[in-house]
mmCIF file of C-alpha atoms in Angstrom:
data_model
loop_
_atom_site.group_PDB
_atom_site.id
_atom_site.type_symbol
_atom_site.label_atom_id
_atom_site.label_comp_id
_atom_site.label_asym_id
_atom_site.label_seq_id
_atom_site.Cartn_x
_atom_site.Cartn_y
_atom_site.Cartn_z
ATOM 1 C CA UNK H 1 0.000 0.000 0.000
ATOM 2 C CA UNK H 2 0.971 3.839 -0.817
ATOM 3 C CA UNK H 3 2.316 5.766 2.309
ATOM 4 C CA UNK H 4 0.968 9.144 1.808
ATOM 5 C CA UNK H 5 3.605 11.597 1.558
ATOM 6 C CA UNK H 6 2.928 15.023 3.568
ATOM 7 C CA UNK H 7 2.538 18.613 1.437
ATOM 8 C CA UNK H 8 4.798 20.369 0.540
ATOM 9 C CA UNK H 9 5.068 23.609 3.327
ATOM 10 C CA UNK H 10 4.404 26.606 1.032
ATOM 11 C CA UNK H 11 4.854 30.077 2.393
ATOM 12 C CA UNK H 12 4.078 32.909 -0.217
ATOM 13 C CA UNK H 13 6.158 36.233 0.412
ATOM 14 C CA UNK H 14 4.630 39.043 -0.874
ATOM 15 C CA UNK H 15 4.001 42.893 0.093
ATOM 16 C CA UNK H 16 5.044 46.361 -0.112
ATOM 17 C CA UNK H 17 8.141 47.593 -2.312
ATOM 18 C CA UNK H 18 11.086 48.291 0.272
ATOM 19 C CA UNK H 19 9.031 46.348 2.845
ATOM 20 C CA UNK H 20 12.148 43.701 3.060
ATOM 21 C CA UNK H 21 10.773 41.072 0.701
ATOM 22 C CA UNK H 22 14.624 39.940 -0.257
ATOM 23 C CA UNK H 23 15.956 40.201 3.145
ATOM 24 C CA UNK H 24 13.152 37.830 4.023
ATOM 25 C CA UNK H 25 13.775 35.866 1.229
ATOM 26 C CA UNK H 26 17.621 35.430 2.062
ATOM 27 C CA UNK H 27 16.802 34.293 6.061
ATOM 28 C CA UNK H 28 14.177 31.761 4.807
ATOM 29 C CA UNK H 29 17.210 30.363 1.960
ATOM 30 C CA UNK H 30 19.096 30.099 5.222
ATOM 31 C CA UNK H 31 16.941 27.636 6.631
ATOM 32 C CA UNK H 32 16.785 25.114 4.647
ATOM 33 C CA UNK H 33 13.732 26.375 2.379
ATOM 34 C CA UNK H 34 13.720 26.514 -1.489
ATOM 35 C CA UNK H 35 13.279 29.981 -2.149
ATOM 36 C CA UNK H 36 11.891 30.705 -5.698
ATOM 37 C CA UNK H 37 12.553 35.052 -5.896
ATOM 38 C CA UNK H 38 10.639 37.460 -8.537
ATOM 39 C CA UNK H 39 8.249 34.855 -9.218
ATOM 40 C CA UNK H 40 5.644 35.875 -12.310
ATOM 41 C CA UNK H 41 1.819 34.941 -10.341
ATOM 42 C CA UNK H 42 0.439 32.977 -13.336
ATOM 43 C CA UNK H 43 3.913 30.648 -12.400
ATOM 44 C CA UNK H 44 2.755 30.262 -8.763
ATOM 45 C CA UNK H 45 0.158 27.402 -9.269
ATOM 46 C CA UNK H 46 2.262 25.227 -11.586
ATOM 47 C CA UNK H 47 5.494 25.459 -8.597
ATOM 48 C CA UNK H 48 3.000 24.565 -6.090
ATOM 49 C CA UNK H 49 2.291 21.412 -7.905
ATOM 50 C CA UNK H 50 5.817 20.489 -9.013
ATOM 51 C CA UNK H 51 6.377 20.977 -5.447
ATOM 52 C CA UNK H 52 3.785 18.713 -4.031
ATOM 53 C CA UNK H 53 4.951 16.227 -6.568
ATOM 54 C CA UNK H 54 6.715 13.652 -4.326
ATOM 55 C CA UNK H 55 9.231 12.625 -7.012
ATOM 56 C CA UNK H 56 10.512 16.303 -6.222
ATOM 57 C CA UNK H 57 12.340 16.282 -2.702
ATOM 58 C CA UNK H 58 11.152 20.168 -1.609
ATOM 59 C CA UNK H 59 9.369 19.732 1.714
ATOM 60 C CA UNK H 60 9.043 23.976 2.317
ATOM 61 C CA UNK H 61 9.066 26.105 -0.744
ATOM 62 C CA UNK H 62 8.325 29.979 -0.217
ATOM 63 C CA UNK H 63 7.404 31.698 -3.879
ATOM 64 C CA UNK H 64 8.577 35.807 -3.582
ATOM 65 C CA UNK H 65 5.701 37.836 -5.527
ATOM 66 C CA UNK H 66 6.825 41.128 -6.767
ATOM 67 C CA UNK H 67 4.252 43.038 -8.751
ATOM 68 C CA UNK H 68 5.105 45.380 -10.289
ATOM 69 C CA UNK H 69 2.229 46.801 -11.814
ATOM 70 C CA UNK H 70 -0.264 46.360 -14.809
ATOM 71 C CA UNK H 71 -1.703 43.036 -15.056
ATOM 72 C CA UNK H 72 0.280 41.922 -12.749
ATOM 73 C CA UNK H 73 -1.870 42.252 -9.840
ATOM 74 C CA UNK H 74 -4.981 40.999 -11.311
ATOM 75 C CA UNK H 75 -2.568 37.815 -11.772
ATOM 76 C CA UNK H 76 -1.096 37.775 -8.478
ATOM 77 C CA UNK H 77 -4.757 38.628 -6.719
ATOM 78 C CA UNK H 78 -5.775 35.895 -8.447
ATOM 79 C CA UNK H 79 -3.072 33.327 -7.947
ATOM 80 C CA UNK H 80 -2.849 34.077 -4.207
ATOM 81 C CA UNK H 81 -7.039 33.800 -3.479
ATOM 82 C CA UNK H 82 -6.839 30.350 -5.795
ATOM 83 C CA UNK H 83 -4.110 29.092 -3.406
ATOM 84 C CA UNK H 84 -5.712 30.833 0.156
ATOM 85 C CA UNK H 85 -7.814 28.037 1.257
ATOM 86 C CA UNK H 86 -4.993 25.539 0.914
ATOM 87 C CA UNK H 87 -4.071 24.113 4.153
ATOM 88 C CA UNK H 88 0.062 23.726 3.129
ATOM 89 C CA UNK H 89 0.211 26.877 1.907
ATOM 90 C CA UNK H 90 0.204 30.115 3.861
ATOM 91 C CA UNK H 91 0.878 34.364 3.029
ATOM 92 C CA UNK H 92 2.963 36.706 4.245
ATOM 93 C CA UNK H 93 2.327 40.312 3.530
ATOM 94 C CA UNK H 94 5.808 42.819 4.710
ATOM 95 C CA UNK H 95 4.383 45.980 4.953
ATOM 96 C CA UNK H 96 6.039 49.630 6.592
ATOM 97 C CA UNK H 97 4.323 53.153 6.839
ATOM 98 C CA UNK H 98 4.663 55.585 4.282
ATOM 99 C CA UNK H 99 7.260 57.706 5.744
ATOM 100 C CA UNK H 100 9.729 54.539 6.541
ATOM 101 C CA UNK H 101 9.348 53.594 2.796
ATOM 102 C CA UNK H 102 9.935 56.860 1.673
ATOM 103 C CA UNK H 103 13.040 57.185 3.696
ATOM 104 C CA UNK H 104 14.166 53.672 2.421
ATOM 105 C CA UNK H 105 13.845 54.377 -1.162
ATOM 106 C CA UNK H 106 15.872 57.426 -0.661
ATOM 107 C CA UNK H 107 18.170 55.953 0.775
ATOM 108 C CA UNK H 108 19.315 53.589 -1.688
ATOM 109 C CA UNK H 109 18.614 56.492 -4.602
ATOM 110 C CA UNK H 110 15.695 54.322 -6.552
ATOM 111 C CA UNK H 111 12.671 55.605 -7.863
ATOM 112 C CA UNK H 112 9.210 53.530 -6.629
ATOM 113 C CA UNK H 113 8.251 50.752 -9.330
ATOM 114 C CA UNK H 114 4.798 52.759 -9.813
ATOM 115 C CA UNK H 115 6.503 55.857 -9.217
ATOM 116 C CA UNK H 116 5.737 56.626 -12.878
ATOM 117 C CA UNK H 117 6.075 60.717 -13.135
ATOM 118 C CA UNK H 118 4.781 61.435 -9.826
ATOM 119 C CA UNK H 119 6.295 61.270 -6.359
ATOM 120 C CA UNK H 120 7.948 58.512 -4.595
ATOM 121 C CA UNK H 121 4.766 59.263 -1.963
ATOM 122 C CA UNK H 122 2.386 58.589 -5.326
ATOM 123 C CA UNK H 123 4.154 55.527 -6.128
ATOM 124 C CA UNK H 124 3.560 54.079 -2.331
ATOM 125 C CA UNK H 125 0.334 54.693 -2.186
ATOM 126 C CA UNK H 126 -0.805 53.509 -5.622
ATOM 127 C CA UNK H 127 0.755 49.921 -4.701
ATOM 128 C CA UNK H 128 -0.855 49.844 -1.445
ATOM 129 C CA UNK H 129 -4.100 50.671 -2.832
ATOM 130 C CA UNK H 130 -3.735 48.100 -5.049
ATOM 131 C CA UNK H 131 -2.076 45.695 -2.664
ATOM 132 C CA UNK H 132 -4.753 45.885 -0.013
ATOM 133 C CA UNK H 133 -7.130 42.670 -1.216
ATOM 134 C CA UNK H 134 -3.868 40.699 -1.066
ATOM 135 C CA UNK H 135 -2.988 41.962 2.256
ATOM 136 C CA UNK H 136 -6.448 41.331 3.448
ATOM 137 C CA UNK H 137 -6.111 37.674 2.124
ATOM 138 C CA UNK H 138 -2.649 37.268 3.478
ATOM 139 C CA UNK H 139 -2.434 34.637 7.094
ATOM 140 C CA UNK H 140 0.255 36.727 8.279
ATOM 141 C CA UNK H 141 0.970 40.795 7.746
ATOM 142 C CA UNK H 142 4.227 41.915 8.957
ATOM 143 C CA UNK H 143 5.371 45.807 10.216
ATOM 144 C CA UNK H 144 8.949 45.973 9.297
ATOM 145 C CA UNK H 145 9.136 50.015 10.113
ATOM 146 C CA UNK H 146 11.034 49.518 12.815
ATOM 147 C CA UNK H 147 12.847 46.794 11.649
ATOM 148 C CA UNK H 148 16.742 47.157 10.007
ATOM 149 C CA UNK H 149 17.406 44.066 7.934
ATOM 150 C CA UNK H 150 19.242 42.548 11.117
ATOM 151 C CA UNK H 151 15.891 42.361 13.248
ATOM 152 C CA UNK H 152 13.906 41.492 9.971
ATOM 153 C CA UNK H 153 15.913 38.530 9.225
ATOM 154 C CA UNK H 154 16.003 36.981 12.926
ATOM 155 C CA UNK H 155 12.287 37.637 13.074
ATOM 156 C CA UNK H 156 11.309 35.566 9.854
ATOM 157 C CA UNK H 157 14.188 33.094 11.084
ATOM 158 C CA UNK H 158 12.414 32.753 14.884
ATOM 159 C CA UNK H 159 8.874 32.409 12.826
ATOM 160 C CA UNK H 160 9.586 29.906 9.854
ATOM 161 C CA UNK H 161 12.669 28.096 11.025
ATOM 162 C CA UNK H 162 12.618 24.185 12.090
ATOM 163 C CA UNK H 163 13.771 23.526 15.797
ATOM 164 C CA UNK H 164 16.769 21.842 14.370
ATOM 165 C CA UNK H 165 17.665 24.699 11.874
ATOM 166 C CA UNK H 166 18.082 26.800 14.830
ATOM 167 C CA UNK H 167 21.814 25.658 15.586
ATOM 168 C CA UNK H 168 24.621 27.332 13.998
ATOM 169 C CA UNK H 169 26.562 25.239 11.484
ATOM 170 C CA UNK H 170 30.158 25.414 12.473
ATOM 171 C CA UNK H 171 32.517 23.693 10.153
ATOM 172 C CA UNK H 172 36.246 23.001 11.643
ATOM 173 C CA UNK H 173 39.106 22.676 9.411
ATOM 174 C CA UNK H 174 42.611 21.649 9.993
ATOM 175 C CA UNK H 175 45.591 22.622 7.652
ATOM 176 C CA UNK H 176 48.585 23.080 7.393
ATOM 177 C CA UNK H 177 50.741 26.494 7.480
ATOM 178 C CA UNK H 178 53.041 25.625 4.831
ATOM 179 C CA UNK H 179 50.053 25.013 2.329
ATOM 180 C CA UNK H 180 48.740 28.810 3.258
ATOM 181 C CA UNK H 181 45.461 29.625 5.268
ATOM 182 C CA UNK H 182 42.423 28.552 3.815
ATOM 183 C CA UNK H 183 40.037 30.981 2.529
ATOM 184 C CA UNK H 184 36.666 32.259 3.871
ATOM 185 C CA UNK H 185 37.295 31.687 7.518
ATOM 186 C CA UNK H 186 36.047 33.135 10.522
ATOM 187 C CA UNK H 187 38.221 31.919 12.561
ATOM 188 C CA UNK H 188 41.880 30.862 13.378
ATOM 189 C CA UNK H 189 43.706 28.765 15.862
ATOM 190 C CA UNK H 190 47.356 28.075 15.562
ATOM 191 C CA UNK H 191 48.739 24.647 17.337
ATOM 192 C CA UNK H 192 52.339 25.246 16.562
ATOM 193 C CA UNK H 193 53.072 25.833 20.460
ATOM 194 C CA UNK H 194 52.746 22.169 20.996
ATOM 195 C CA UNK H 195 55.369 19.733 21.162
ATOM 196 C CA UNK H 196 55.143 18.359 17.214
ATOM 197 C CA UNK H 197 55.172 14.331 17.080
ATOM 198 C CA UNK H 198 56.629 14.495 13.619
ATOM 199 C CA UNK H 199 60.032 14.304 15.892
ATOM 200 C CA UNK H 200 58.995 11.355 17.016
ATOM 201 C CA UNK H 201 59.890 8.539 15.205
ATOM 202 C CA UNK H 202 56.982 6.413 16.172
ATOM 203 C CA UNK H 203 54.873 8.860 15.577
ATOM 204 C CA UNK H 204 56.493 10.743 12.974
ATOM 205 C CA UNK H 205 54.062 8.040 9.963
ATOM 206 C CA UNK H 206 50.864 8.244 11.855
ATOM 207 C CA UNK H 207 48.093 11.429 12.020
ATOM 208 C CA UNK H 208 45.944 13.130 14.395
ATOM 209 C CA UNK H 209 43.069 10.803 13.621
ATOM 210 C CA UNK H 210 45.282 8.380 14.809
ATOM 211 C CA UNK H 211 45.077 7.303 18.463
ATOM 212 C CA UNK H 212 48.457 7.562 19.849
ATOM 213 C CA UNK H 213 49.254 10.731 18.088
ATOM 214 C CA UNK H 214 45.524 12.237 19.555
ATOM 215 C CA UNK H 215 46.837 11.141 23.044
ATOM 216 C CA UNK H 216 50.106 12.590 23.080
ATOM 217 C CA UNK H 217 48.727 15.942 21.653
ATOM 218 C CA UNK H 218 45.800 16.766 23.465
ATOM 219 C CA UNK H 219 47.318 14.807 26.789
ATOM 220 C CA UNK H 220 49.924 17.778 26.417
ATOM 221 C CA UNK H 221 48.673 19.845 29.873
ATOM 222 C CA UNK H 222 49.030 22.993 27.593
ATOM 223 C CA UNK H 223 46.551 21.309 24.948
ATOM 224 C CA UNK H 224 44.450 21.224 27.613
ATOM 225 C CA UNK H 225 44.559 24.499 29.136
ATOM 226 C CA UNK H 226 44.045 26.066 25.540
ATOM 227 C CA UNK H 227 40.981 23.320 24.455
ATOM 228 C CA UNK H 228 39.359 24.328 27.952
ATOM 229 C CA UNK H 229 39.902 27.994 27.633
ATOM 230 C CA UNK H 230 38.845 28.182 23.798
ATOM 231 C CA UNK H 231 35.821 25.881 23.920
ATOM 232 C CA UNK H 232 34.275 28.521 26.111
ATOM 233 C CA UNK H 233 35.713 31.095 24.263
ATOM 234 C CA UNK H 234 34.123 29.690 20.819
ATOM 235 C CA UNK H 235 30.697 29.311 22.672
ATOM 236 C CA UNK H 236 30.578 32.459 23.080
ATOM 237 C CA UNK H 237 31.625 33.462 19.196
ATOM 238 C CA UNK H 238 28.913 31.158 18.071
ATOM 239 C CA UNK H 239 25.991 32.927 20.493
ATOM 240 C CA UNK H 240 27.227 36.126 19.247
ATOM 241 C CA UNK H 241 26.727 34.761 15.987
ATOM 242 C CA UNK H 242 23.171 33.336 16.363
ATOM 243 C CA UNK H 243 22.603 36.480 17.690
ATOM 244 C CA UNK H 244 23.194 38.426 14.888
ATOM 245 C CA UNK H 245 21.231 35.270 12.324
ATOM 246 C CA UNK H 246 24.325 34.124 11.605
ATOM 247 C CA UNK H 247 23.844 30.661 10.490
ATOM 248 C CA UNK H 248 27.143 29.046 9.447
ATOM 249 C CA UNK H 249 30.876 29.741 10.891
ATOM 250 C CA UNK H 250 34.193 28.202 9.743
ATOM 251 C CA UNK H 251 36.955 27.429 12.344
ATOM 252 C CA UNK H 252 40.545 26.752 10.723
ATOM 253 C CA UNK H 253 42.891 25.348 13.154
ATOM 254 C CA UNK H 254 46.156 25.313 12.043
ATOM 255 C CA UNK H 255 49.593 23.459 12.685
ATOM 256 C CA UNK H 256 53.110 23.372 10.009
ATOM 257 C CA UNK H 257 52.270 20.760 7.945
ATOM 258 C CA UNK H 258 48.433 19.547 8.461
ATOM 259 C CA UNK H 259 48.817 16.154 9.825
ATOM 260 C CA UNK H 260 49.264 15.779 13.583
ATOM 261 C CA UNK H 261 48.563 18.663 15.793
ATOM 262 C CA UNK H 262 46.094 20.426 13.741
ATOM 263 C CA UNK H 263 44.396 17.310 12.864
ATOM 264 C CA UNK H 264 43.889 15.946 16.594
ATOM 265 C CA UNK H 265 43.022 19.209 18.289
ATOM 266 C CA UNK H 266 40.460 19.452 15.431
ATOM 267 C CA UNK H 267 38.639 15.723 16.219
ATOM 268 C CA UNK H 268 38.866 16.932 20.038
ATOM 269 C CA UNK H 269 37.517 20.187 19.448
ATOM 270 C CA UNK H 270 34.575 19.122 17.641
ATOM 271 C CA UNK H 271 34.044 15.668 20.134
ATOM 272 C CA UNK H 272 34.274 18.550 22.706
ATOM 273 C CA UNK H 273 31.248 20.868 20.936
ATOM 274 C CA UNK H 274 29.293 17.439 18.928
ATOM 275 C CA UNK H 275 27.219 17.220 23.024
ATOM 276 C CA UNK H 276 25.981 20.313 22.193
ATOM 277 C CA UNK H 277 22.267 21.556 21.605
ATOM 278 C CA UNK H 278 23.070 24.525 19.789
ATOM 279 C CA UNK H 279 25.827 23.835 17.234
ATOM 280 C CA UNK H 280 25.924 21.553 14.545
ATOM 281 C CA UNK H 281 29.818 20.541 13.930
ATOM 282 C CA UNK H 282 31.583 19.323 11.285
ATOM 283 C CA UNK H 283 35.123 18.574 10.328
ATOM 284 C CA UNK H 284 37.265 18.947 7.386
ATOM 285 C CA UNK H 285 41.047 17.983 7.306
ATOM 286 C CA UNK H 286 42.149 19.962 4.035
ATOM 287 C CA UNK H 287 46.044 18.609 3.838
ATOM 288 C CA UNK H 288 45.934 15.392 5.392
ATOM 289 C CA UNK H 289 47.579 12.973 2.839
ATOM 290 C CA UNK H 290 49.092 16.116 1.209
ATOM 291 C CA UNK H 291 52.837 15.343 2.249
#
């Protein structure tokens, strides 16, 4: 027998120009969902269909409508109403006052879409005339006027994230000096204070991963001191992080040549953070196997 598979989660982003439609957009891409931007309305039926499709793995797709005028809205007024009474699918409607979209679309220097020859005042209030059946139909309107694209993003990430998605990704990645820093990291440890095992001879063929060189690495007291010291150090990073909805970090940690010390303080870093409810590690070893 069939096993029914669930709906697709469909969230449709719509609302006022300068409202924050792509910084919502970008938080919701953050979380896991598959964010379809500048959708056309008459479009917004057939996605919802391809997404429901269960040969198509997209268990929360959000579809960003931005009208910009003409027959447009009829279309998206349409779409949206067609699609309201779905249970798996709900609307979101950004909106601001006047004055805060004014101010916003000076401050980037861009005319209003339905600006036309009139004022960027006209333009507002045209769209929101025609925008208000849409609003009225939408599950969910809301006020971004006191909102920079900071709050914005950590609001729609507190609303329409998973439990899960709420840990921040932290990837750790050992290398090696002598191969040159790896790019795009937030972060940098150096382990060239420790005793290296490459001077010892029983040692000197074996890696971090491996047992004996993890032991005599991190059973080095001043491995210790720094692993106790930085763990809580790195906590605290990460919460900042969260904080400020961001949602991945990169750790390099960093010894000459990539294969003992960096390599074992990396494994007992991430053993040390894996307990944790609120980060999500992984670990990369970039130049092991290099030499």
């Amino acid at each position: 027998m069939a096993v029914n598979q669930p709906q697709t989660r469909v969230l449709i982003v719509t609302g006022m120009s300068g409202a924050g439609r792509s910084t919502a957009a970008n938080a919701l891409e953050d979380h896991g969902w598959y964010v379809v931007d500048n959708l056309p309305p008459k479009m917004l039926r057939p996605l919802v269909d391809l997404a429901d499709d269960p040969a198509n793995d997209m268990p929360q797709l959000a579809a960003v409508i931005d009208v910009r005028g003409g027959s447009l809205f009829s279309d998206a007024t349409d779409a949206i109403v067609a699609l309201s009474h779905e249970s798996n699918v709900e609307i979101v409607f950004l909106d601001s006052t006047n004055d805060v979209l004014v101010r916003r679309f000076e401050q980037v220097r861009r005319p209003h879409p339905l600006q036309e020859d009139g004022t960027l005042l006209d333009g507002i209030e045209r769209e929101r005339s025609l925008m208000q059946e849409i609003r009225e139909r939408s599950d969910f309107v809301m006020d971004t006027s006191e909102m920079n694209i900071h709050q914005l993003s950590t609001a729609i990430s507190k609303i329409y994230s998973e439990p899960e998605d709420a840990r921040i990704r932290l990837t750790i990645i050992s290398f090696g000096y002598k191969y040159g820093l790896p790019s795009d990291v937030d972060m940098v440890a150096d382990m060239r204070f420790l005793p290296n095992p490459y001077w010892e001879e029983s040692l000197r063929s074996l890696s971090g991963k491996d047992q004996a060189v993890s032991d005599y690495v991190t059973g080095n007291p001043l491995a210790k001191e720094f692993m106790d010291s930085y763990e809580n150090s790195l906590a605290a990073v990460l919460r900042g992080y969260a904080g400020e909805n961001k949602t991945f970090a990169t750790l390099a940690i960093g010894c000459t040549g990539g294969k003992h010390r960096s390599v074992a303080m990396a494994e007992n870093m991430a053993n040390r953070l894996s307990g944790r409810d609120d980060i999500q590690v992984a670990v990369k070893h970039r130049d092991l196997g290099r030499e």
